[in-house]
Short mmCIF file of C-alpha atoms and ligand atoms in Angstrom, two decimals:
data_model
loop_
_atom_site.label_atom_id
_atom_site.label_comp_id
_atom_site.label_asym_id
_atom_site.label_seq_id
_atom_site.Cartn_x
_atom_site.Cartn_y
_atom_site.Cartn_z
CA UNK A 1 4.55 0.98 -15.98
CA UNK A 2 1.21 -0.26 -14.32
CA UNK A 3 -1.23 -2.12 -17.03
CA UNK A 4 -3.80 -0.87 -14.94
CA UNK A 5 -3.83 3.19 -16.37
CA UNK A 6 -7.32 3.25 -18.19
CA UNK A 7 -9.14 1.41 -14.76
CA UNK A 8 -10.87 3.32 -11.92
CA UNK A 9 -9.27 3.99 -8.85
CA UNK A 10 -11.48 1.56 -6.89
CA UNK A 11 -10.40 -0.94 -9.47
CA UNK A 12 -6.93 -0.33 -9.18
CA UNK A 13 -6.73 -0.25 -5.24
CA UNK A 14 -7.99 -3.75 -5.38
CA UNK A 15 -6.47 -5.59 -8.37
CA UNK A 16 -3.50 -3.87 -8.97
CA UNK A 17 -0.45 -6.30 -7.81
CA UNK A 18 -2.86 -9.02 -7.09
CA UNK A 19 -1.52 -12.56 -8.43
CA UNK A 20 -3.06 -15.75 -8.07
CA UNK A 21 -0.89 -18.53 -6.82
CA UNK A 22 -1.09 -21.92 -7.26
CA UNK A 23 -3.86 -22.90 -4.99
CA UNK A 24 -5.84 -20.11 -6.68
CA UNK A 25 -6.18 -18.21 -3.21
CA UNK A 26 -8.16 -15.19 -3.80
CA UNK A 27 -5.79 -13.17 -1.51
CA UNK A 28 -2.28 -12.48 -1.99
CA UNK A 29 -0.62 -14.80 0.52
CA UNK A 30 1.64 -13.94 3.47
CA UNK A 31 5.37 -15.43 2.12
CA UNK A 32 6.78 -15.67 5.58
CA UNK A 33 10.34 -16.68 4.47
CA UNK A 34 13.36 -14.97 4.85
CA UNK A 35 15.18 -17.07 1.90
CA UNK A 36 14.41 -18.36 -1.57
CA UNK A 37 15.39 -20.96 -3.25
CA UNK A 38 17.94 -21.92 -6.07
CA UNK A 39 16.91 -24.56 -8.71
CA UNK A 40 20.98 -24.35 -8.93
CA UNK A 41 24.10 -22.46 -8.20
CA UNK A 42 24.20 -21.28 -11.65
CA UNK A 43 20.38 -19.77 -11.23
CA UNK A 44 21.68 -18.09 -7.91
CA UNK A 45 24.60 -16.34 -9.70
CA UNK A 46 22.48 -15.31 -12.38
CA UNK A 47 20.06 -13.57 -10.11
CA UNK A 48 22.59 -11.74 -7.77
CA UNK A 49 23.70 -10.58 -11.30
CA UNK A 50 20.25 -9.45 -12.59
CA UNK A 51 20.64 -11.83 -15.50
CA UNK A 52 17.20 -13.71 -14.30
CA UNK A 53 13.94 -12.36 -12.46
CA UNK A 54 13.08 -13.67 -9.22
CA UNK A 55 13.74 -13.75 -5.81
CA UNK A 56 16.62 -14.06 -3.41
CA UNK A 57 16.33 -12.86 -0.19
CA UNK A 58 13.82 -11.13 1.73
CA UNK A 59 15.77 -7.64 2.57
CA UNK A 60 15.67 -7.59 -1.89
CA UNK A 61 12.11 -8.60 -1.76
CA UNK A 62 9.81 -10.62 -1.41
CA UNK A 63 5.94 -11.67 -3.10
CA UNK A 64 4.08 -10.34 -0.45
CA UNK A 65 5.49 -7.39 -0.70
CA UNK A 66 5.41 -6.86 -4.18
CA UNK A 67 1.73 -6.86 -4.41
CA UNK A 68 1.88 -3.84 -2.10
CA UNK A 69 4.75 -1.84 -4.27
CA UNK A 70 2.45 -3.21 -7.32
CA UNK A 71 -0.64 -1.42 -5.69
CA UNK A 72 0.63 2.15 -4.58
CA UNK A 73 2.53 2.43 -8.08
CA UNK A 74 -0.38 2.08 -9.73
CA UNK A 75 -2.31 4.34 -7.52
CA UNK A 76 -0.13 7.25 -7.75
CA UNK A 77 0.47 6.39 -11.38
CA UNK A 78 3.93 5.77 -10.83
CA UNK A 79 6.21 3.42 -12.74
CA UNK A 80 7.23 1.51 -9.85
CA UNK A 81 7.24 1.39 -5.66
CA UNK A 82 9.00 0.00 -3.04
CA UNK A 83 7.67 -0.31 0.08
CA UNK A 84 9.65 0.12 3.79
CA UNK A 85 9.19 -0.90 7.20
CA UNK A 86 7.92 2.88 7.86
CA UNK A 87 7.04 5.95 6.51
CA UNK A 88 10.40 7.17 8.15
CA UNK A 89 12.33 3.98 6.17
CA UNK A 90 10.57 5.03 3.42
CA UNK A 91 12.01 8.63 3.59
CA UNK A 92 15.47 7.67 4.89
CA UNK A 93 16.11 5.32 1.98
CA UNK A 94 14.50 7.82 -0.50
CA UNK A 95 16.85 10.68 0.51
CA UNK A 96 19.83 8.29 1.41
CA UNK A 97 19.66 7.43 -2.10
CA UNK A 98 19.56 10.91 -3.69
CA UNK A 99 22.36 12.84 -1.49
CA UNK A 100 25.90 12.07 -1.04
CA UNK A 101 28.10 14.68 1.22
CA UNK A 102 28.48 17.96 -0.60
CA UNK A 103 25.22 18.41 -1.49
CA UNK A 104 22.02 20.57 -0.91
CA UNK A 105 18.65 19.29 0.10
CA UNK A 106 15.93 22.49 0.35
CA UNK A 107 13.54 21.60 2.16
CA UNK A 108 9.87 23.51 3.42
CA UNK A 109 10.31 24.11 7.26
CA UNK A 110 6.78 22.58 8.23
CA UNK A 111 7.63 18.60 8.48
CA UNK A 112 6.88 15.87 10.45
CA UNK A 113 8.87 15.99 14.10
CA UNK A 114 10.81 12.97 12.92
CA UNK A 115 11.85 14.25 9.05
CA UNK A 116 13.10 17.48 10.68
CA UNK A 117 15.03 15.67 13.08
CA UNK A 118 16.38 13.72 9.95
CA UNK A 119 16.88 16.70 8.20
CA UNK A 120 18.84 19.38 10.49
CA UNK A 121 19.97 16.67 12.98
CA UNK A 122 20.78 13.84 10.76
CA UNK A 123 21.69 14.61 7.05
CA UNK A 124 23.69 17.54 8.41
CA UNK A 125 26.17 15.38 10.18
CA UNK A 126 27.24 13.66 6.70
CA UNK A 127 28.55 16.83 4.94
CA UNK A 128 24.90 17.44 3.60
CA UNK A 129 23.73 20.97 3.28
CA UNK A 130 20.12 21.52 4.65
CA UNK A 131 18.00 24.85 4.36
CA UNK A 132 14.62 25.05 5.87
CA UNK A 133 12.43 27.59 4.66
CA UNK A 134 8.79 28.48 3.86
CA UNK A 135 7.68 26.73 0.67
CA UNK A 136 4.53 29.07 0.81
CA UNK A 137 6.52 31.83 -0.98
CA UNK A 138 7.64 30.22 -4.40
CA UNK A 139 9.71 33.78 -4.61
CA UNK A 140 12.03 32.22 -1.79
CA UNK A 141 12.51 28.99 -3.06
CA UNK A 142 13.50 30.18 -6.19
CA UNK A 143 16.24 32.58 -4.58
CA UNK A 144 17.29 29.02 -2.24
CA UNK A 145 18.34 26.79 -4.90
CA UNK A 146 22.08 26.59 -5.22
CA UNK A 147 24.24 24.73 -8.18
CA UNK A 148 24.46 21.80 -5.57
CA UNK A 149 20.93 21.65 -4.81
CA UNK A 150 19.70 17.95 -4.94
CA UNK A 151 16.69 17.18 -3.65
CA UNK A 152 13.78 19.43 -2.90
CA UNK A 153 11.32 17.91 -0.19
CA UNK A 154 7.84 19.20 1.12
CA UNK A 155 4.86 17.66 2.57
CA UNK A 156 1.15 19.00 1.41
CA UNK A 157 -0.91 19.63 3.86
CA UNK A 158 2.17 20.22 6.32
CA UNK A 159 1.87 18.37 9.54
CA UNK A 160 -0.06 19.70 11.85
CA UNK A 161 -0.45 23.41 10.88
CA UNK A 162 -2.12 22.32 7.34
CA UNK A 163 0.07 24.70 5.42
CA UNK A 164 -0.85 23.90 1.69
CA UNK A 165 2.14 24.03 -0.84
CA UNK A 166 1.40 24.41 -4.96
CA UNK A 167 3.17 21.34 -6.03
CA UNK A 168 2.54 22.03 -9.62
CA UNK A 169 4.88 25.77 -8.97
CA UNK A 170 7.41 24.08 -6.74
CA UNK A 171 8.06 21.39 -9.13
CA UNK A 172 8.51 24.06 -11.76
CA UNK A 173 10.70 25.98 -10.26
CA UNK A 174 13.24 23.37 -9.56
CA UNK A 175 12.96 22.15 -12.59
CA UNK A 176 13.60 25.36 -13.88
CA UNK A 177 17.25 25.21 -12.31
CA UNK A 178 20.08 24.98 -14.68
CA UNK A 179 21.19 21.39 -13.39
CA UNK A 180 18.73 18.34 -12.18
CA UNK A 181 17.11 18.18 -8.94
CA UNK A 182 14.76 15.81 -7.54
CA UNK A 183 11.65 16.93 -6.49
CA UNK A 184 10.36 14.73 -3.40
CA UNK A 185 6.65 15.22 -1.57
CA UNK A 186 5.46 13.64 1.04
CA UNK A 187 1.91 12.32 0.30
CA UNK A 188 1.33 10.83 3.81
CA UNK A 189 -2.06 12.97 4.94
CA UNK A 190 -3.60 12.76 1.42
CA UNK A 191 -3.12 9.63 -0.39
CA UNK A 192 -3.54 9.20 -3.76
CA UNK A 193 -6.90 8.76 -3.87
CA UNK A 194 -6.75 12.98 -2.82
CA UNK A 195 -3.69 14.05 -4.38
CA UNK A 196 -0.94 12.32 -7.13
CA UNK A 197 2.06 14.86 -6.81
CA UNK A 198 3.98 12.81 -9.68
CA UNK A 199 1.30 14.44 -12.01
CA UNK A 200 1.21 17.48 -10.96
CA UNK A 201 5.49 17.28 -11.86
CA UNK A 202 6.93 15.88 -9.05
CA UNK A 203 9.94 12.83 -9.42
CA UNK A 204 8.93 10.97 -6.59
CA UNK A 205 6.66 10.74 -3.32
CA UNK A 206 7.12 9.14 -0.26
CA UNK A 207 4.42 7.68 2.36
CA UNK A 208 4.11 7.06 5.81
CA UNK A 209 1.90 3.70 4.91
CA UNK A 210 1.06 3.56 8.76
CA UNK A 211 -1.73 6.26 8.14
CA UNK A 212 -4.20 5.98 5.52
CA UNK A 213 -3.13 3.44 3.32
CA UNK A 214 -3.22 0.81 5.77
CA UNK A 215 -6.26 2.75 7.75
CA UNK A 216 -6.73 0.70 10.74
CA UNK A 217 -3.46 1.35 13.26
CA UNK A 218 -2.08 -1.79 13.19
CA UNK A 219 0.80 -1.64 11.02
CA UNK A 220 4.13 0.84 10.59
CA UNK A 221 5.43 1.13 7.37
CA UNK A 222 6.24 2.98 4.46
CA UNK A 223 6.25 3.48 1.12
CA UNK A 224 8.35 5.45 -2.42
CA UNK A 225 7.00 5.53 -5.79
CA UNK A 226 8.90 7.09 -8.38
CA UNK A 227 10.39 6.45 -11.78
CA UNK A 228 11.75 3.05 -12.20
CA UNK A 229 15.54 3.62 -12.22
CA UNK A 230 14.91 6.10 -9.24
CA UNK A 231 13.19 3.05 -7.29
CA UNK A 232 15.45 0.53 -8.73
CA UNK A 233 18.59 2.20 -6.95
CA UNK A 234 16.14 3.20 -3.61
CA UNK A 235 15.86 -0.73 -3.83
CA UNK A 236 19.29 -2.12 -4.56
CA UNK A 237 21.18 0.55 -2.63
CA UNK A 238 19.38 2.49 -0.48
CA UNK A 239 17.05 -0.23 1.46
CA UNK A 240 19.47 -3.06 0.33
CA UNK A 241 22.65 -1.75 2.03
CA UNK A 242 22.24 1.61 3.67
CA UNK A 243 18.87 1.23 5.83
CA UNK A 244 17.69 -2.07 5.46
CA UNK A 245 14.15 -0.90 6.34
CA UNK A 246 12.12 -3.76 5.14
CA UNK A 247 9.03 -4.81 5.34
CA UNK A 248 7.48 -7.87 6.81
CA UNK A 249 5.91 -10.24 4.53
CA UNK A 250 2.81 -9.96 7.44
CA UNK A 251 2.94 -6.04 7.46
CA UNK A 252 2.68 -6.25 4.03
CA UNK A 253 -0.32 -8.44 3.70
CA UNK A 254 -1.93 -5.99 6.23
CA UNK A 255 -1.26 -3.02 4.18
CA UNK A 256 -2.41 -4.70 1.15
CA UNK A 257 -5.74 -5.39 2.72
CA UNK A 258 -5.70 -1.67 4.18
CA UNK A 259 -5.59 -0.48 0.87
CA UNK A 260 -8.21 -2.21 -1.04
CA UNK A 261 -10.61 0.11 0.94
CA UNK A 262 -9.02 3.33 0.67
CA UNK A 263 -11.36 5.30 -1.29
CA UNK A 264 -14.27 4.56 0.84
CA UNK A 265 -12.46 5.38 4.18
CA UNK A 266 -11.26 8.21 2.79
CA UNK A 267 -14.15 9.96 1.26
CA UNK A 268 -15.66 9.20 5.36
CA UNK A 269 -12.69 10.61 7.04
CA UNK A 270 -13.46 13.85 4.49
CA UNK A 271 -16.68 14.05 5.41
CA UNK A 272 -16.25 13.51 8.97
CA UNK A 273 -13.62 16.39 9.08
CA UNK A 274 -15.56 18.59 6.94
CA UNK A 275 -18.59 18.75 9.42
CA UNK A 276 -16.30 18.86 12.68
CA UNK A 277 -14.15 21.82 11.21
CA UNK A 278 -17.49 23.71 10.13
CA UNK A 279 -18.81 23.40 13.46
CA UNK A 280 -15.07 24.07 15.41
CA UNK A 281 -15.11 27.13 13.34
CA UNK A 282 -17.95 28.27 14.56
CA UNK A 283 -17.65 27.35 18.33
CA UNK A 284 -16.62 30.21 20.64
CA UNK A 285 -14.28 28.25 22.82
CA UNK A 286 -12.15 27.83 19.47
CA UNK A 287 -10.04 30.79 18.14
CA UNK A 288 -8.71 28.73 14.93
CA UNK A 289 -9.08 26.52 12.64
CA UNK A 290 -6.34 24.70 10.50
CA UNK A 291 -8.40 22.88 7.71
CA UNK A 292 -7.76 23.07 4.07
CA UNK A 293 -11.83 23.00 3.49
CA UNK A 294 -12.57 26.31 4.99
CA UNK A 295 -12.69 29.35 2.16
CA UNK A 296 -11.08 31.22 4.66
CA UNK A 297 -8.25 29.56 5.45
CA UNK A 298 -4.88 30.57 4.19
CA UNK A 299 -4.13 27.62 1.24
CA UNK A 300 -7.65 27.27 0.36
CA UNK A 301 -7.60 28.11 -3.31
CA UNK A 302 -3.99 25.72 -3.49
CA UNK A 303 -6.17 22.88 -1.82
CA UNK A 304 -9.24 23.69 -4.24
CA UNK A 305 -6.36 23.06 -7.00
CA UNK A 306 -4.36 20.05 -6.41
CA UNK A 307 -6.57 18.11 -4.00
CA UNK A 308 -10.15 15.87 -4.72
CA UNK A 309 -10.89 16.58 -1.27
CA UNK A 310 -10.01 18.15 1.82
CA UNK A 311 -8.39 15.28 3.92
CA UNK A 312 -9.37 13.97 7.64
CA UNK A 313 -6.82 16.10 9.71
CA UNK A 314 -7.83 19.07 11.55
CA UNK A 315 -5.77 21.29 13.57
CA UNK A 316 -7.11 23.77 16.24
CA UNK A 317 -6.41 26.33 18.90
CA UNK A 318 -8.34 27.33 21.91
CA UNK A 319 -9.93 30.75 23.18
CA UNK A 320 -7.73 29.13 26.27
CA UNK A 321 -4.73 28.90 27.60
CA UNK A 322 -2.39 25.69 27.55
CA UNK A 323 -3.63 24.12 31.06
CA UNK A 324 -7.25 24.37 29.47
CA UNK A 325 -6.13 22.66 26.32
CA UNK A 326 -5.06 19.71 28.20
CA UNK A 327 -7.96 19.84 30.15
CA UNK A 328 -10.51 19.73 26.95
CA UNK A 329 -8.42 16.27 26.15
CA UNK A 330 -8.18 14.92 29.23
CA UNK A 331 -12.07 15.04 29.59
CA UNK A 332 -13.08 14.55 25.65
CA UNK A 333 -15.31 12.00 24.71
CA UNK A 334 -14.84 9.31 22.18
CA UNK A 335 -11.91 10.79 21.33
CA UNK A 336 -8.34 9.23 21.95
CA UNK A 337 -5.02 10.97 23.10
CA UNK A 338 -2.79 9.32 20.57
CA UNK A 339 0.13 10.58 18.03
CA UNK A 340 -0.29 8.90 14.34
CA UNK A 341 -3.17 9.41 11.79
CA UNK A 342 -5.52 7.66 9.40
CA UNK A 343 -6.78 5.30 11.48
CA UNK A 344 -10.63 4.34 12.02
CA UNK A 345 -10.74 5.83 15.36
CA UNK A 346 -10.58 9.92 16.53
CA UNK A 347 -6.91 10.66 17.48
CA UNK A 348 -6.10 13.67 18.87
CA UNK A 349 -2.86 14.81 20.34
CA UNK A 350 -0.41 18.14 21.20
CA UNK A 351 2.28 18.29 18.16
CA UNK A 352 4.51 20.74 20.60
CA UNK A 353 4.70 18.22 23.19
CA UNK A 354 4.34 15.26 20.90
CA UNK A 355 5.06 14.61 17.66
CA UNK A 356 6.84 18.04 17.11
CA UNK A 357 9.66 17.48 20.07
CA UNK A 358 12.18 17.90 17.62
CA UNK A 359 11.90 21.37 17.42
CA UNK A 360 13.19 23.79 19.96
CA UNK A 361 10.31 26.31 21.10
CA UNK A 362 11.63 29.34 18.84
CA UNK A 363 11.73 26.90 15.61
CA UNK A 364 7.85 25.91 16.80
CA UNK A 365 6.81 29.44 17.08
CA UNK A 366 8.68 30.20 13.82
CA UNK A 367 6.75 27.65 12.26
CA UNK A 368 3.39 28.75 13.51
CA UNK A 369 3.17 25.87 15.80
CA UNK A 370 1.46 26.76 19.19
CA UNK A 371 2.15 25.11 22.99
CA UNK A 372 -1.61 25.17 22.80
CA UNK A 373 -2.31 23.51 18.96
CA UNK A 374 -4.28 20.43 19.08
CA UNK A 375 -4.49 18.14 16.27
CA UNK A 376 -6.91 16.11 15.20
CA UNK A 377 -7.17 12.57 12.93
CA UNK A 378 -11.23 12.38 12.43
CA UNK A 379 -12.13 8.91 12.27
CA UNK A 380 -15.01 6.96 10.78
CA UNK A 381 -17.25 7.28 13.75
CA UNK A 382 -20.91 8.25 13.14
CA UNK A 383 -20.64 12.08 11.97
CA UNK A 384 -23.35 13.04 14.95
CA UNK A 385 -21.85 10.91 17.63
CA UNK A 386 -18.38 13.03 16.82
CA UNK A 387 -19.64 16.36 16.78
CA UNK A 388 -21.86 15.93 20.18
CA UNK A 389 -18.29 14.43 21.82
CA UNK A 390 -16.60 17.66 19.60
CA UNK A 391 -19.19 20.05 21.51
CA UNK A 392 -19.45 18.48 24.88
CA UNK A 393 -16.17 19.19 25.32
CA UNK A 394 -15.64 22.54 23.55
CA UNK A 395 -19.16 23.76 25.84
CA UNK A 396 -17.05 23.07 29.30
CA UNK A 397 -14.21 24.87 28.22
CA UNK A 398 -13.47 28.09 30.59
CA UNK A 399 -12.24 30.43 27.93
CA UNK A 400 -10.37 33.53 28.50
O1 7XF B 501 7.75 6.16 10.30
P1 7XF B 501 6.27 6.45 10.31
O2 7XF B 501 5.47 5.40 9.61
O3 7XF B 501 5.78 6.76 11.70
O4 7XF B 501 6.05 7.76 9.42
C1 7XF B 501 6.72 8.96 9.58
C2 7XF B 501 5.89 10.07 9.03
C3 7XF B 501 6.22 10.58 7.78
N1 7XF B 501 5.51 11.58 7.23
C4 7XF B 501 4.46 12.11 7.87
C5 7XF B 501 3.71 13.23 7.22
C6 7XF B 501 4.07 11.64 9.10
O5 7XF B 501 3.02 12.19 9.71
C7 7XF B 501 4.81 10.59 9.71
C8 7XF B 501 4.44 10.03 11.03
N2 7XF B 501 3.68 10.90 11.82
C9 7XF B 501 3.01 10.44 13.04
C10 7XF B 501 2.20 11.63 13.57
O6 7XF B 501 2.38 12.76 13.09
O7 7XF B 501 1.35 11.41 14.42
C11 7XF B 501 3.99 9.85 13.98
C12 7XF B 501 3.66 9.73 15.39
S1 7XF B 501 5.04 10.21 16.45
#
């Protein structure tokens, strides 16, 4: 457990898993080395057998990256971390480490292109049982879980149609269940400085650390926090022998300077998305709105609930058809056409011909995800400059 529990987040995002080595360098230093070590061949036995701390090799760990695993554990008030070489490492090892053929993963059916692929193209094909379904009515999820149920996953706000899930009620119900099962969220578009699922009941939460925690697009990886046996065998089996998605020692230094400015970033990438949804919602070129801030959006008391703020992601649809859509990108200002999230500049992209590939048009329309939908990660630009690029745009648009 983190000694840092009675500091401020802002505290913790900077000193939490910060050591000072020898030369007294005030930041954690990038241990490029693949290898540690032995003082002797005795010491080496003793630490393949966990009979001494330390380190051994770099797929096991490594320094730099334990300031990182240090830093989101104590940010999500975890017991411990681990972090991956991306946010679909991160998830792979998590699930790979809580599943074994035979059993049930239930699963919300709004996901990241890549962790439905993983799901109902990937887990399926080892004897693992997958159901999809909509995590929006608790009802069904209760009625879902089977006596081999395992793991239940969700991400909150979905990616990218910003369905909000009550963490606190799906956590209860599966702990309800007569047997244990592991409930898993993926925490990727709010961060902890927004939302900390393991209060609110869940067992463990995995990141995409490419987004937000690292903040500035240079860097894919991942992370898990969780209980400390549940990380210990994510790190000794799962990343150790089954994906081997590690980290670089460099990555991690990046992500552990990404971090120690989360807070600020993210209350500007609220704020940023706030006034661009407000003023989307209004525009007549636009016929919706996906943002957890607006009262009238479906979710809006569940974000109100379990969220600080309303998070830097905003999805939309046109008064337009899909030709027009591309047409508003093509020509938008300031703005870049780009998959990922979280970074300082505006991204904006198409999830059904982009990050949502995975899924065949009838799953995307089940979903609620429209040819047309464009998503949008609101940067840290100047709140004016992004609106006038916002409206520009939206003012040329023919609609129908
Ligand atoms: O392996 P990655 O670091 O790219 O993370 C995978 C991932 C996991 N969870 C969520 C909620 C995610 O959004 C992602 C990555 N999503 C990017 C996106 O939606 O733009 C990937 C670009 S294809």
């Amino acid at each position: 457990m983190s000694d840092h529990k009675n500091q401020g987040f802002a505290t913790r995002q900077i000193h939490a898993g910060a050591q000072r080595d020898n030369h007294g360098a005030l930041c954690a230093p990038i241990y490029q080395t693949a290898t540690f070590a032995f003082e002797s061949a005795e010491q080496g036995g003793r630490r393949f057998a966990g009979q001494e701390d330390g380190y051994i090799y770099s797929r096991m760990g490594n320094p730099t990256q334990t300031v990182v695993e240090q830093k989101v554990a104590a940010l999500e008030n975890a017991e411990a971390g681990l972090a991956t070489a991306s946010g679909m490492g991160a998830i792979a090892t998590a699930l790979w480490s809580s599943l074994k053929a035979g059993d049930h993963i239930l699963s919300d059916d709004t996901l990241y292109g890549c962790t439905f692929a993983l799901l109902t193209h990937g887990l399926t094909q080892y004897g693992i049982e997958v159901d999809l379904i909509d995590f929006a009515k608790p009802e069904l999820v209760k009625k879902s879980i089977k006596p081999n149920t395992k793991v239940v996953y969700f991400e909150t706000p979905c990616n990218p149609t910003m369905k909000l899930i009550d963490i606190a009620q799906i956590a209860a119900i599966a702990h309800e269940a007569d047997h244990p099962i592991h409930v898993m969220v993926d925490n990727t578009f709010c961060t902890p400085y927004l939302q900390r699922p393991l209060d609110l009941g869940a067992d463990s939460v995995v990141h995409s650390a490419t987004k937000y925690l690292n903040g500035h697009g240079d860097v894919v990886a991942g992370v898990i926090v969780g209980k400390q046996d549940f990380i210990t065998r994510c790190k000794s089996y799962g990343l150790k022998d089954l994906t081997g998605s590690v980290i670089s020692p460099f990555d991690a230094f990046l992500l552990n300077r990404g971090m120690k400015t989360l807070d600020i970033r993210m209350d500007r990438h609220c704020q940023n998305a706030m006034a661009l949804a407000n003023m989307l919602a209004e525009h007549p070129a636009v016929r919706k709105v996906y943002y957890p801030g607006l009262p009238d959006f479906e979710g809006y008391a569940i974000a109100k609930k379990q969220m600080s703020q309303f998070g830097g992601i905003i999805s939309f649809e046109l008064n337009a058809d899909r030709a027009a859509a591309a047409n508003f990108l093509n020509h938008l200002e300031l703005a870049t056409i780009a998959v990922s999230l979280g970074d300082t500049e505006t991204l904006v992209q198409q999830p059904a011909s982009m990050t949502h590939t995975a899924y065949s048009p009838e799953q995307l329309a089940e979903v609620g995800i429209s040819e047309g939908l464009i998503r949008i990660s609101v940067g840290l630009e100047t709140t004016d400059d992004l609106l006038a690029a916002f409206k520009t745009g939206l003012d040329q648009v023919k609609t129908r």
